[in-house]
Amino acid sequence: MRFREFQTLIPEYETGTPRSSKIEQVMRQAGYGFLGGGAEATVWSHPRLPRVIKIIMPDDWRGDNRVAMATFQRFLKLTQSYPSPHWPRFHEMQDEHGRSSVFAEFRVGDRQYMQIAMERLEPLTADEQEIIEIMSEDVAQGRSVEHFTGWGDDSNKWIDENRWQLPSLWKAMRAAHRKTNWDYDWDLHGGNVMRRQDGTYVIIDPWIRWK
């Protein structure tokens, strides 16, 4: 489920359908504003709440929503089995059957959707994205954090400023990479990592599944 935060030129989430219009209407009536959208999802924010709502709603050409939903559930399972400060903080909601869960499924017409409440995070700068992508490639090639070095003044400065979290971030990346397989491709690019206000980097979506 690729979610390059709000930088996709061609929307890969469902838009312009009666179902998406209904979802937009409900969200705006609840006080949420459209924050952005990426591959397979839209994101909504509320001015009085420190969280965002992410709605998994792939465009029709991507097929069944259940693929994207299963990808998120797989990621959630990883965050629960391997605690790390570099996973998002999720908030429980009630689904359409009144059950409490981190994700809530709902139906519009003949299609199932999923919404997730999570902490509000900040996007990375272009330089930060580049560094994260180099780290991601190093992790995929089996390198250790001890061998991660800068390649210029800016990167060296970033490494010095983030030594406090580099080992734990590297371990979280490795934990996610170990879960890649024939169905789930490694997709940890700069748009799939965000940042808390305290500077902690947060992995929001490490894989992509095509079918």
Tab-separated table of N, CA, C and O in Angstrom, residues 38-139:
chain	number	residue	atom	x	y	z
A	38	GLY	N	-3.004	9.959	-1.157
A	38	GLY	CA	-1.916	9.290	-1.858
A	38	GLY	C	-2.445	7.998	-2.423
A	38	GLY	O	-3.650	7.835	-2.628
A	39	ALA	N	-1.551	7.083	-2.672
A	39	ALA	CA	-1.969	5.806	-3.225
A	39	ALA	C	-2.850	5.075	-2.235
A	39	ALA	O	-2.436	4.825	-1.103
A	40	GLU	N	-4.073	4.807	-2.649
A	40	GLU	CA	-5.007	3.934	-1.935
A	40	GLU	C	-5.659	4.553	-0.710
A	40	GLU	O	-6.398	3.874	-0.015
A	41	ALA	N	-5.421	5.816	-0.398
A	41	ALA	CA	-5.984	6.358	0.836
A	41	ALA	C	-6.171	7.865	0.762
A	41	ALA	O	-5.477	8.563	0.012
A	42	THR	N	-7.120	8.361	1.567
A	42	THR	CA	-7.252	9.794	1.820
A	42	THR	C	-7.029	10.035	3.301
A	42	THR	O	-7.192	9.137	4.120
A	43	VAL	N	-6.648	11.258	3.638
A	43	VAL	CA	-6.363	11.605	5.021
A	43	VAL	C	-7.121	12.877	5.379
A	43	VAL	O	-7.133	13.848	4.615
A	44	TRP	N	-7.734	12.848	6.577
A	44	TRP	CA	-8.588	13.938	7.034
A	44	TRP	C	-8.127	14.396	8.404
A	44	TRP	O	-7.731	13.588	9.238
A	45	SER	N	-8.199	15.698	8.635
A	45	SER	CA	-7.800	16.246	9.934
A	45	SER	C	-8.943	17.058	10.534
A	45	SER	O	-9.805	17.576	9.818
A	46	HIS	N	-8.917	17.142	11.858
A	46	HIS	CA	-9.916	17.916	12.590
A	46	HIS	C	-9.182	19.024	13.348
A	46	HIS	O	-8.170	18.751	14.011
A	47	PRO	N	-9.652	20.262	13.262
A	47	PRO	CA	-8.906	21.364	13.891
A	47	PRO	C	-8.779	21.258	15.398
A	47	PRO	O	-7.883	21.879	15.992
A	48	ARG	N	-9.629	20.475	16.059
A	48	ARG	CA	-9.580	20.391	17.517
A	48	ARG	C	-9.061	19.046	18.018
A	48	ARG	O	-9.100	18.781	19.224
A	49	LEU	N	-8.578	18.197	17.107
A	49	LEU	CA	-8.111	16.874	17.511
A	49	LEU	C	-6.662	16.652	17.067
A	49	LEU	O	-6.318	16.964	15.922
A	50	PRO	N	-5.805	16.091	17.935
A	50	PRO	CA	-4.397	15.853	17.581
A	50	PRO	C	-4.204	14.535	16.831
A	50	PRO	O	-3.275	13.785	17.103
A	51	ARG	N	-5.089	14.237	15.933
A	51	ARG	CA	-5.012	12.990	15.183
A	51	ARG	C	-5.546	13.222	13.785
A	51	ARG	O	-6.133	14.262	13.490
A	52	VAL	N	-5.303	12.259	12.930
A	52	VAL	CA	-5.872	12.284	11.587
A	52	VAL	C	-6.641	10.991	11.360
A	52	VAL	O	-6.413	9.992	12.047
A	53	ILE	N	-7.561	11.043	10.428
A	53	ILE	CA	-8.277	9.850	10.003
A	53	ILE	C	-7.800	9.478	8.606
A	53	ILE	O	-7.856	10.284	7.682
A	54	LYS	N	-7.318	8.267	8.475
A	54	LYS	CA	-6.876	7.741	7.181
A	54	LYS	C	-7.929	6.757	6.697
A	54	LYS	O	-8.290	5.816	7.422
A	55	ILE	N	-8.455	6.988	5.506
A	55	ILE	CA	-9.479	6.107	4.943
A	55	ILE	C	-8.885	5.360	3.758
A	55	ILE	O	-8.438	5.958	2.774
A	56	ILE	N	-8.840	4.055	3.883
A	56	ILE	CA	-8.312	3.214	2.805
A	56	ILE	C	-9.395	3.057	1.749
A	56	ILE	O	-10.457	2.490	1.999
A	57	MET	N	-9.116	3.602	0.576
A	57	MET	CA	-10.117	3.600	-0.498
A	57	MET	C	-9.408	3.663	-1.862
A	57	MET	O	-9.387	4.706	-2.508
A	58	PRO	N	-8.806	2.561	-2.295
A	58	PRO	CA	-8.092	2.545	-3.573
A	58	PRO	C	-9.015	2.873	-4.742
A	58	PRO	O	-10.228	2.660	-4.690
A	59	ASP	N	-8.424	3.413	-5.785
A	59	ASP	CA	-9.177	3.670	-7.005
A	59	ASP	C	-9.695	2.350	-7.574
A	59	ASP	O	-9.137	1.276	-7.317
A	60	ASP	N	-10.762	2.420	-8.367
A	60	ASP	CA	-11.411	1.213	-8.874
A	60	ASP	C	-10.470	0.312	-9.661
A	60	ASP	O	-10.579	-0.912	-9.610
A	61	TRP	N	-9.518	0.924	-10.389
A	61	TRP	CA	-8.655	0.100	-11.241
A	61	TRP	C	-7.746	-0.802	-10.422
A	61	TRP	O	-7.233	-1.802	-10.917
A	62	ARG	N	-7.577	-0.481	-9.107
A	62	ARG	CA	-6.741	-1.318	-8.256
A	62	ARG	C	-7.479	-2.540	-7.744
A	62	ARG	O	-6.885	-3.407	-7.116
A	63	GLY	N	-8.796	-2.572	-7.968
A	63	GLY	CA	-9.530	-3.789	-7.619
A	63	GLY	C	-10.093	-3.760	-6.218
A	63	GLY	O	-10.475	-2.724	-5.701
A	64	ASP	N	-10.124	-4.925	-5.603
A	64	ASP	CA	-10.781	-5.131	-4.314
A	64	ASP	C	-10.086	-4.366	-3.192
A	64	ASP	O	-8.870	-4.446	-3.026
A	65	ASN	N	-10.863	-3.617	-2.410
A	65	ASN	CA	-10.314	-2.893	-1.262
A	65	ASN	C	-9.653	-3.815	-0.248
A	65	ASN	O	-8.810	-3.384	0.536
A	66	ARG	N	-10.041	-5.076	-0.244
A	66	ARG	CA	-9.552	-5.987	0.778
A	66	ARG	C	-8.041	-6.177	0.723
A	66	ARG	O	-7.424	-6.496	1.740
A	67	VAL	N	-7.449	-6.000	-0.442
A	67	VAL	CA	-5.986	-6.125	-0.550
A	67	VAL	C	-5.311	-5.035	0.267
A	67	VAL	O	-4.397	-5.292	1.059
A	68	ALA	N	-5.761	-3.779	0.088
A	68	ALA	CA	-5.180	-2.665	0.837
A	68	ALA	C	-5.472	-2.796	2.328
A	68	ALA	O	-4.624	-2.493	3.173
A	69	MET	N	-6.673	-3.248	2.655
A	69	MET	CA	-7.020	-3.429	4.066
A	69	MET	C	-6.132	-4.492	4.718
A	69	MET	O	-5.660	-4.330	5.847
A	70	ALA	N	-5.910	-5.586	4.003
A	70	ALA	CA	-5.076	-6.664	4.540
A	70	ALA	C	-3.640	-6.188	4.752
A	70	ALA	O	-2.974	-6.597	5.708
A	71	THR	N	-3.158	-5.299	3.879
A	71	THR	CA	-1.811	-4.771	4.034
A	71	THR	C	-1.693	-3.954	5.307
A	71	THR	O	-0.723	-4.075	6.060
A	72	PHE	N	-2.697	-3.115	5.561
A	72	PHE	CA	-2.660	-2.350	6.806
A	72	PHE	C	-2.732	-3.271	8.021
A	72	PHE	O	-1.993	-3.081	9.004
A	73	GLN	N	-3.600	-4.264	7.997
A	73	GLN	CA	-3.726	-5.169	9.142
A	73	GLN	C	-2.419	-5.912	9.388
A	73	GLN	O	-2.054	-6.189	10.530
A	74	ARG	N	-1.720	-6.241	8.317
A	74	ARG	CA	-0.424	-6.900	8.455
A	74	ARG	C	0.582	-5.959	9.129
A	74	ARG	O	1.368	-6.377	9.983
A	75	PHE	N	0.562	-4.687	8.737
A	75	PHE	CA	1.449	-3.706	9.353
A	75	PHE	C	1.094	-3.515	10.821
A	75	PHE	O	1.976	-3.446	11.686
A	76	LEU	N	-0.198	-3.451	11.121
A	76	LEU	CA	-0.631	-3.313	12.511
A	76	LEU	C	-0.133	-4.478	13.358
A	76	LEU	O	0.341	-4.287	14.490
A	77	LYS	N	-0.215	-5.673	12.820
A	77	LYS	CA	0.257	-6.854	13.548
A	77	LYS	C	1.748	-6.745	13.849
A	77	LYS	O	2.206	-7.108	14.944
A	78	LEU	N	2.524	-6.224	12.894
A	78	LEU	CA	3.956	-6.031	13.120
A	78	LEU	C	4.188	-5.037	14.245
A	78	LEU	O	5.019	-5.267	15.132
A	79	THR	N	3.451	-3.927	14.260
A	79	THR	CA	3.650	-2.925	15.296
A	79	THR	C	3.286	-3.456	16.675
A	79	THR	O	3.844	-3.007	17.677
A	80	GLN	N	2.374	-4.399	16.728
A	80	GLN	CA	1.976	-4.976	18.014
A	80	GLN	C	2.951	-6.038	18.491
A	80	GLN	O	3.150	-6.212	19.695
A	81	SER	N	3.563	-6.756	17.561
A	81	SER	CA	4.468	-7.847	17.940
A	81	SER	C	5.894	-7.367	18.168
A	81	SER	O	6.683	-8.039	18.835
A	82	TYR	N	6.236	-6.207	17.613
A	82	TYR	CA	7.593	-5.671	17.755
A	82	TYR	C	7.489	-4.212	18.180
A	82	TYR	O	7.489	-3.308	17.353
A	83	PRO	N	7.381	-3.947	19.480
A	83	PRO	CA	7.232	-2.565	19.956
A	83	PRO	C	8.411	-1.689	19.539
A	83	PRO	O	9.567	-2.105	19.607
A	84	SER	N	8.097	-0.489	19.105
A	84	SER	CA	9.135	0.452	18.689
A	84	SER	C	8.564	1.863	18.713
A	84	SER	O	7.381	2.062	18.388
A	85	PRO	N	9.370	2.855	19.059
A	85	PRO	CA	8.902	4.242	18.993
A	85	PRO	C	8.731	4.735	17.561
A	85	PRO	O	8.222	5.841	17.350
A	86	HIS	N	9.140	3.907	16.597
A	86	HIS	CA	9.112	4.332	15.199
A	86	HIS	C	7.894	3.812	14.429
A	86	HIS	O	7.857	3.863	13.203
A	87	TRP	N	6.906	3.311	15.163
A	87	TRP	CA	5.613	2.977	14.550
A	87	TRP	C	4.618	4.086	14.887
A	87	TRP	O	4.746	4.754	15.920
A	88	PRO	N	3.576	4.256	14.095
A	88	PRO	CA	2.562	5.265	14.426
A	88	PRO	C	1.808	4.886	15.704
A	88	PRO	O	1.691	3.714	16.056
A	89	ARG	N	1.286	5.890	16.359
A	89	ARG	CA	0.401	5.676	17.494
A	89	ARG	C	-1.035	5.705	16.982
A	89	ARG	O	-1.493	6.716	16.429
A	90	PHE	N	-1.717	4.595	17.154
A	90	PHE	CA	-3.085	4.470	16.678
A	90	PHE	C	-4.072	4.713	17.813
A	90	PHE	O	-3.756	4.524	18.985
A	91	HIS	N	-5.281	5.124	17.443
A	91	HIS	CA	-6.351	5.356	18.406
A	91	HIS	C	-7.503	4.412	18.106
A	91	HIS	O	-7.871	4.230	16.940
A	92	GLU	N	-8.068	3.831	19.148
A	92	GLU	CA	-9.186	2.905	18.929
A	92	GLU	C	-10.453	3.665	18.546
A	92	GLU	O	-10.696	4.788	18.985
A	93	MET	N	-11.257	3.015	17.699
A	93	MET	CA	-12.551	3.531	17.270
A	93	MET	C	-13.553	2.394	17.350
A	93	MET	O	-13.192	1.237	17.565
A	94	GLN	N	-14.806	2.717	17.122
A	94	GLN	CA	-15.836	1.694	17.015
A	94	GLN	C	-16.171	1.478	15.548
A	94	GLN	O	-16.333	2.431	14.797
A	95	ASP	N	-16.272	0.181	15.164
A	95	ASP	CA	-16.646	-0.109	13.788
A	95	ASP	C	-18.164	-0.056	13.647
A	95	ASP	O	-18.887	0.285	14.588
A	96	GLU	N	-18.653	-0.402	12.454
A	96	GLU	CA	-20.084	-0.278	12.188
A	96	GLU	C	-20.918	-1.257	13.002
A	96	GLU	O	-22.143	-1.116	13.084
A	97	HIS	N	-20.263	-2.230	13.637
A	97	HIS	CA	-20.978	-3.192	14.480
A	97	HIS	C	-20.821	-2.864	15.975
A	97	HIS	O	-21.225	-3.655	16.817
A	98	GLY	N	-20.195	-1.709	16.281
A	98	GLY	CA	-20.035	-1.302	17.665
A	98	GLY	C	-18.844	-1.909	18.359
A	98	GLY	O	-18.677	-1.747	19.574
A	99	ARG	N	-17.968	-2.590	17.614
A	99	ARG	CA	-16.788	-3.205	18.207
A	99	ARG	C	-15.630	-2.211	18.242
A	99	ARG	O	-15.445	-1.450	17.302
A	100	SER	N	-14.877	-2.217	19.337
A	100	SER	CA	-13.752	-1.311	19.474
A	100	SER	C	-12.531	-1.898	18.774
A	100	SER	O	-12.184	-3.059	18.982
A	101	SER	N	-11.881	-1.098	17.960
A	101	SER	CA	-10.745	-1.586	17.188
A	101	SER	C	-9.900	-0.404	16.743
A	101	SER	O	-10.367	0.739	16.706
A	102	VAL	N	-8.632	-0.676	16.414
A	102	VAL	CA	-7.765	0.346	15.853
A	102	VAL	C	-8.238	0.743	14.469
A	102	VAL	O	-8.053	1.877	14.034
A	103	PHE	N	-8.850	-0.172	13.767
A	103	PHE	CA	-9.407	0.145	12.448
A	103	PHE	C	-10.904	-0.134	12.473
A	103	PHE	O	-11.383	-1.020	13.169
A	104	ALA	N	-11.646	0.647	11.745
A	104	ALA	CA	-13.099	0.497	11.699
A	104	ALA	C	-13.527	0.332	10.249
A	104	ALA	O	-13.247	1.184	9.406
A	105	GLU	N	-14.161	-0.770	9.961
A	105	GLU	CA	-14.668	-1.001	8.619
A	105	GLU	C	-16.082	-0.448	8.498
A	105	GLU	O	-16.848	-0.449	9.450
A	106	PHE	N	-16.394	0.057	7.327
A	106	PHE	CA	-17.741	0.542	7.062
A	106	PHE	C	-18.051	0.324	5.587
A	106	PHE	O	-17.157	0.149	4.762
A	107	ARG	N	-19.318	0.328	5.271
A	107	ARG	CA	-19.762	0.054	3.909
A	107	ARG	C	-20.497	1.257	3.343
A	107	ARG	O	-21.300	1.892	4.025
A	108	VAL	N	-20.181	1.575	2.112
A	108	VAL	CA	-20.919	2.582	1.356
A	108	VAL	C	-21.371	1.918	0.068
A	108	VAL	O	-20.537	1.498	-0.742
A	109	GLY	N	-22.677	1.784	-0.091
A	109	GLY	CA	-23.185	1.057	-1.253
A	109	GLY	C	-22.758	-0.391	-1.183
A	109	GLY	O	-22.960	-1.076	-0.175
A	110	ASP	N	-22.121	-0.852	-2.236
A	110	ASP	CA	-21.710	-2.255	-2.307
A	110	ASP	C	-20.215	-2.432	-2.019
A	110	ASP	O	-19.644	-3.483	-2.292
A	111	ARG	N	-19.573	-1.422	-1.452
A	111	ARG	CA	-18.126	-1.493	-1.258
A	111	ARG	C	-17.744	-1.272	0.196
A	111	ARG	O	-18.318	-0.417	0.875
A	112	GLN	N	-16.748	-2.050	0.645
A	112	GLN	CA	-16.262	-1.972	2.012
A	112	GLN	C	-15.058	-1.038	2.079
A	112	GLN	O	-14.206	-1.035	1.185
A	113	TYR	N	-14.985	-0.240	3.145
A	113	TYR	CA	-13.871	0.675	3.360
A	113	TYR	C	-13.339	0.472	4.778
A	113	TYR	O	-13.962	-0.193	5.595
A	114	MET	N	-12.189	1.092	5.048
A	114	MET	CA	-11.609	1.020	6.379
A	114	MET	C	-11.087	2.392	6.761
A	114	MET	O	-10.462	3.074	5.937
A	115	GLN	N	-11.354	2.811	7.995
A	115	GLN	CA	-10.763	4.050	8.495
A	115	GLN	C	-9.897	3.767	9.704
A	115	GLN	O	-10.188	2.885	10.506
A	116	ILE	N	-8.825	4.534	9.818
A	116	ILE	CA	-7.835	4.358	10.865
A	116	ILE	C	-7.568	5.718	11.488
A	116	ILE	O	-7.332	6.692	10.765
A	117	ALA	N	-7.616	5.813	12.808
A	117	ALA	CA	-7.265	7.043	13.508
A	117	ALA	C	-5.844	6.918	14.026
A	117	ALA	O	-5.507	5.966	14.730
A	118	MET	N	-4.997	7.850	13.674
A	118	MET	CA	-3.609	7.801	14.101
A	118	MET	C	-3.112	9.202	14.415
A	118	MET	O	-3.738	10.201	14.053
A	119	GLU	N	-1.996	9.243	15.118
A	119	GLU	CA	-1.416	10.525	15.506
A	119	GLU	C	-1.085	11.366	14.274
A	119	GLU	O	-0.811	10.854	13.191
A	120	ARG	N	-1.139	12.666	14.468
A	120	ARG	CA	-0.788	13.564	13.378
A	120	ARG	C	0.725	13.732	13.327
A	120	ARG	O	1.367	14.003	14.354
A	121	LEU	N	1.291	13.560	12.155
A	121	LEU	CA	2.739	13.608	11.961
A	121	LEU	C	3.094	14.656	10.926
A	121	LEU	O	2.227	15.131	10.185
A	122	GLU	N	4.361	14.978	10.866
A	122	GLU	CA	4.847	15.986	9.933
A	122	GLU	C	5.587	15.314	8.770
A	122	GLU	O	6.327	14.348	8.976
A	123	PRO	N	5.405	15.831	7.556
A	123	PRO	CA	6.154	15.276	6.416
A	123	PRO	C	7.631	15.620	6.509
A	123	PRO	O	8.026	16.595	7.167
A	124	LEU	N	8.452	14.818	5.851
A	124	LEU	CA	9.889	15.049	5.846
A	124	LEU	C	10.272	16.058	4.771
A	124	LEU	O	9.566	16.233	3.781
A	125	THR	N	11.402	16.690	4.975
A	125	THR	CA	11.956	17.535	3.929
A	125	THR	C	12.544	16.652	2.826
A	125	THR	O	12.734	15.441	3.014
A	126	ALA	N	12.852	17.259	1.708
A	126	ALA	CA	13.445	16.499	0.601
A	126	ALA	C	14.775	15.869	1.019
A	126	ALA	O	15.073	14.724	0.651
A	127	ASP	N	15.585	16.589	1.786
A	127	ASP	CA	16.869	16.042	2.237
A	127	ASP	C	16.659	14.859	3.175
A	127	ASP	O	17.363	13.845	3.092
A	128	GLU	N	15.696	14.977	4.077
A	128	GLU	CA	15.410	13.875	4.992
A	128	GLU	C	14.922	12.653	4.224
A	128	GLU	O	15.295	11.518	4.526
A	129	GLN	N	14.073	12.877	3.242
A	129	GLN	CA	13.570	11.762	2.436
A	129	GLN	C	14.720	11.034	1.750
A	129	GLN	O	14.751	9.804	1.699
A	130	GLU	N	15.667	11.796	1.224
A	130	GLU	CA	16.812	11.176	0.544
A	130	GLU	C	17.615	10.308	1.507
A	130	GLU	O	18.007	9.183	1.171
A	131	ILE	N	17.834	10.801	2.716
A	131	ILE	CA	18.590	10.038	3.708
A	131	ILE	C	17.843	8.766	4.095
A	131	ILE	O	18.429	7.679	4.194
A	132	ILE	N	16.539	8.886	4.317
A	132	ILE	CA	15.737	7.715	4.672
A	132	ILE	C	15.788	6.674	3.560
A	132	ILE	O	15.889	5.462	3.821
A	133	GLU	N	15.748	7.104	2.323
A	133	GLU	CA	15.770	6.162	1.205
A	133	GLU	C	17.117	5.452	1.106
A	133	GLU	O	17.177	4.267	0.762
A	134	ILE	N	18.193	6.142	1.416
A	134	ILE	CA	19.511	5.492	1.433
A	134	ILE	C	19.577	4.490	2.583
A	134	ILE	O	20.087	3.368	2.429
A	135	MET	N	19.046	4.864	3.742
A	135	MET	CA	18.984	3.923	4.859
A	135	MET	C	18.169	2.690	4.483
A	135	MET	O	18.555	1.554	4.764
A	136	SER	N	17.023	2.919	3.839
A	136	SER	CA	16.149	1.815	3.444
A	136	SER	C	16.869	0.853	2.501
A	136	SER	O	16.755	-0.372	2.630
A	137	GLU	N	17.627	1.407	1.574
A	137	GLU	CA	18.380	0.565	0.640
A	137	GLU	C	19.463	-0.224	1.363
A	137	GLU	O	19.680	-1.408	1.090
A	138	ASP	N	20.135	0.433	2.313
A	138	ASP	CA	21.169	-0.256	3.082
A	138	ASP	C	20.572	-1.403	3.894
A	138	ASP	O	21.148	-2.495	3.981
A	139	VAL	N	19.419	-1.157	4.511
A	139	VAL	CA	18.755	-2.216	5.282
A	139	VAL	C	18.394	-3.381	4.367
A	139	VAL	O	18.593	-4.555	4.715
